XYZ file of C-alpha atoms in Angstrom:
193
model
C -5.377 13.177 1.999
C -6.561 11.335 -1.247
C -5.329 7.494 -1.398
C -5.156 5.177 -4.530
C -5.613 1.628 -3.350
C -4.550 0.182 -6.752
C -6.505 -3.347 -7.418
C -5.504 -5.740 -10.437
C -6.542 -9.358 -10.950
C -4.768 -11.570 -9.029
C -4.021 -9.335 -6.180
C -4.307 -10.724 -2.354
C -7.809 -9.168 -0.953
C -6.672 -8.767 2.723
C -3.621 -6.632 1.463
C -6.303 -3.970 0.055
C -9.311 -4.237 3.003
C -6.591 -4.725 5.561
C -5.503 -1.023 4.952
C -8.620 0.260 3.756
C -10.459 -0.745 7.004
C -7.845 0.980 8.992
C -8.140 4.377 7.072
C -12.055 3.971 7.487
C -11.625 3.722 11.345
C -9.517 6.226 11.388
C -12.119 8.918 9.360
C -14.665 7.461 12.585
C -12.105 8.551 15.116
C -11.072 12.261 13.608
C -14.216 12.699 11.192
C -12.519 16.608 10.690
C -9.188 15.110 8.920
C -11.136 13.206 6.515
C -8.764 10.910 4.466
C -10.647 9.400 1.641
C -9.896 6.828 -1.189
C -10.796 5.461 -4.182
C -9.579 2.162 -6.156
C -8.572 2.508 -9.054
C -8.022 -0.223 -11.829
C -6.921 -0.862 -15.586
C -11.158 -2.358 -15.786
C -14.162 -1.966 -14.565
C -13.806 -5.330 -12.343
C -11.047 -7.320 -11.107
C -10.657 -11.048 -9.288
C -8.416 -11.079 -6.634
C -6.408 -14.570 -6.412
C -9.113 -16.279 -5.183
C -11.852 -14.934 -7.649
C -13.397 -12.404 -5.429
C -14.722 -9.977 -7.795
C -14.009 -6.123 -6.680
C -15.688 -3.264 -8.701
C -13.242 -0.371 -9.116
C -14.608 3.719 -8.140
C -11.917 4.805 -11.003
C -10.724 3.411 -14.036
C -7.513 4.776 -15.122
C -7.324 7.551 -13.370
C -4.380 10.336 -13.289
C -2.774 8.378 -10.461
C -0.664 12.027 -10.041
C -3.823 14.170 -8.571
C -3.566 11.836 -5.203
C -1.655 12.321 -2.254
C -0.914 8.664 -1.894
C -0.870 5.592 -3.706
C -1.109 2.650 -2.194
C 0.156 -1.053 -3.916
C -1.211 -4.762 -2.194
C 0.691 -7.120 -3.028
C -0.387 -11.172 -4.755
C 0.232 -13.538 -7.627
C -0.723 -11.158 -9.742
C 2.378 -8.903 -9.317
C 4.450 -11.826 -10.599
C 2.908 -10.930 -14.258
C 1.918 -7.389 -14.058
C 5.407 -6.168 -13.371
C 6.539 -6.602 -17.130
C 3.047 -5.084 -18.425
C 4.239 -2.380 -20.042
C 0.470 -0.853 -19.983
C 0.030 -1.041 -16.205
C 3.437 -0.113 -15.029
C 3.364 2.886 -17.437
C 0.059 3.650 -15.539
C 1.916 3.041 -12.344
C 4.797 5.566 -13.606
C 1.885 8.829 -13.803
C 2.260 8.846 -10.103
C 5.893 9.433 -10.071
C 5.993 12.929 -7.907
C 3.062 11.576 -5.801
C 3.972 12.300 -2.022
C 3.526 8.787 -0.310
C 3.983 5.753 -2.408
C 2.937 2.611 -0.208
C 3.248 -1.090 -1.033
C 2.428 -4.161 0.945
C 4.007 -8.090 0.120
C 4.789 -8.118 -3.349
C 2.997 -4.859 -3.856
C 7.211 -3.642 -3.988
C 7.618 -5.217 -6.748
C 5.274 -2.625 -8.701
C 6.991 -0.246 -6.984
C 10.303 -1.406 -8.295
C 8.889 -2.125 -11.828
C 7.565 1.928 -12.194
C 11.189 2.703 -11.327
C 10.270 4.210 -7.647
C 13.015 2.418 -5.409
C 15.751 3.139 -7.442
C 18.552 4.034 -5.068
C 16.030 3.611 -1.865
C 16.080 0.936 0.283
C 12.550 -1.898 0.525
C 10.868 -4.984 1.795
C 8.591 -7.324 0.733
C 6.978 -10.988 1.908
C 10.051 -12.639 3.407
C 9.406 -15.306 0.978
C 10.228 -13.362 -2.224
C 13.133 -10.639 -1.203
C 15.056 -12.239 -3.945
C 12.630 -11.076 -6.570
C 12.824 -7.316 -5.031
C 16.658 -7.083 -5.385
C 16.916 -6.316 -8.492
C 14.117 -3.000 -8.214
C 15.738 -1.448 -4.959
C 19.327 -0.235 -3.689
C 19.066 -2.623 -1.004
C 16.114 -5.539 0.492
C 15.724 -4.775 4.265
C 14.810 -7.681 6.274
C 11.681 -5.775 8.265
C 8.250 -5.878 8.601
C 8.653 -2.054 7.387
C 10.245 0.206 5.786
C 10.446 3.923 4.677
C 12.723 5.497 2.663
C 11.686 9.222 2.142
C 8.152 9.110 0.345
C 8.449 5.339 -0.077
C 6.631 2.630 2.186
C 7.113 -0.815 2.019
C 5.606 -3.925 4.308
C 6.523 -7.238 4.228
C 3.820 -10.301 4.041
C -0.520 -10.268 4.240
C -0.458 -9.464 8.096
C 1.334 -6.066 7.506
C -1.618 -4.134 5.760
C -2.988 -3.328 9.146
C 0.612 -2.202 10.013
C 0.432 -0.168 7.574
C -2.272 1.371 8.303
C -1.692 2.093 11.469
C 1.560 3.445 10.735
C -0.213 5.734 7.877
C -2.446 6.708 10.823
C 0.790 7.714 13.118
C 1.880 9.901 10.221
C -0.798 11.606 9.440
C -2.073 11.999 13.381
C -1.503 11.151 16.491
C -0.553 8.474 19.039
C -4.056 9.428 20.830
C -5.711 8.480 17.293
C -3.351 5.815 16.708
C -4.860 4.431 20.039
C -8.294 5.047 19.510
C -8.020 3.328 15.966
C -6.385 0.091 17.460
C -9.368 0.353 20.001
C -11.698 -0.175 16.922
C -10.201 -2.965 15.141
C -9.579 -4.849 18.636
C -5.748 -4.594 17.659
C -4.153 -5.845 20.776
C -0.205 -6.238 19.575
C 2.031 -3.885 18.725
C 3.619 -3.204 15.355
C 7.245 -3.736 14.789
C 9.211 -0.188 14.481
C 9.663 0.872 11.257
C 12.850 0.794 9.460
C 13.438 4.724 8.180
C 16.425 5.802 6.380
């Protein structure tokens, strides 16, 4: 499976590595599945909120020739969801099998036009923002809605992860991978309609 963790200025760090450290465990754990991932960017570079600097493996790319895409969430969704530039970008990975967002990551989601007439989540904080992008706001740590994945706050890119890992594997993997990050709690169930 080919991923695209998309990365924009302004995005929340841990809602990218969160994720991205769980799919690297997981390639440790079944090194014959080999799930791999790039991020991908409108530049070169981009600051996350707190100015971290992140170089990008793809600039642009044809978001379609993944398997996945895969949205964190930060301030920087606030703005980003009425470029017309970026979500037109966004919109390329319309028949993309997995679409994934984390926190406000939904709101990118909703902006493309992907959770029209499909149910979401995002950071309890902002579900009011979501409502107008989605059918209906779910209040749950996760939720899918056929090829659509959405988590709620920072803390759920691990989730997510792990869920990712339950779907594309095992509960022996899924194990093994919580083994490796020291992951001692248990996710809340997942919301599927």
């Amino acid at each position: 499976m080919r991923i695209a963790i998309v990365v924009f200025d302004g995005m929340t760090l841990l809602d990218a590595t969160g994720f991205y450290d769980v799919m690297y465990r997981m390639n440790r754990v079944e090194q014959y599945r080999k799930v791999s991932w790039e991020l991908c960017g409108m530049k070169h570079t981009i600051k996350d909120e707190q100015g971290v600097r992140v170089e990008v493996d793809k600039v642009r790319p044809d978001l379609s020739a993944y398997d996945a895409i895969y949205i964190p969430g930060g301030f920087g969704t606030r703005y980003l969801r009425y470029d017309e530039e970026f979500v037109g970008w966004l919109r390329i990975a319309e028949k993309v099998k997995l679409k994934i967002s984390v926190s406000t990551g939904s709101l990118l989601l909703g902006a493309a036009g992907f959770l029209k007439e499909k149910r979401a989540t995002i950071d309890p904080n902002h579900r009011d923002l979501l409502k107008p992008y989605c059918k209906e706001v779910i209040s749950s740590h996760m939720v899918r809605d056929q090829e659509v994945i959405t988590a709620g706050g920072i803390s759920a890119s691990i989730d997510m992860g792990l869920y990712l890992v339950r779907l594309l594997s095992s509960e022996a993997v899924l194990h093994d991978v919580k083994q490796l990050l020291d992951y001692q709690h248990e996710f809340e169930e997942v919301v599927e309609f």
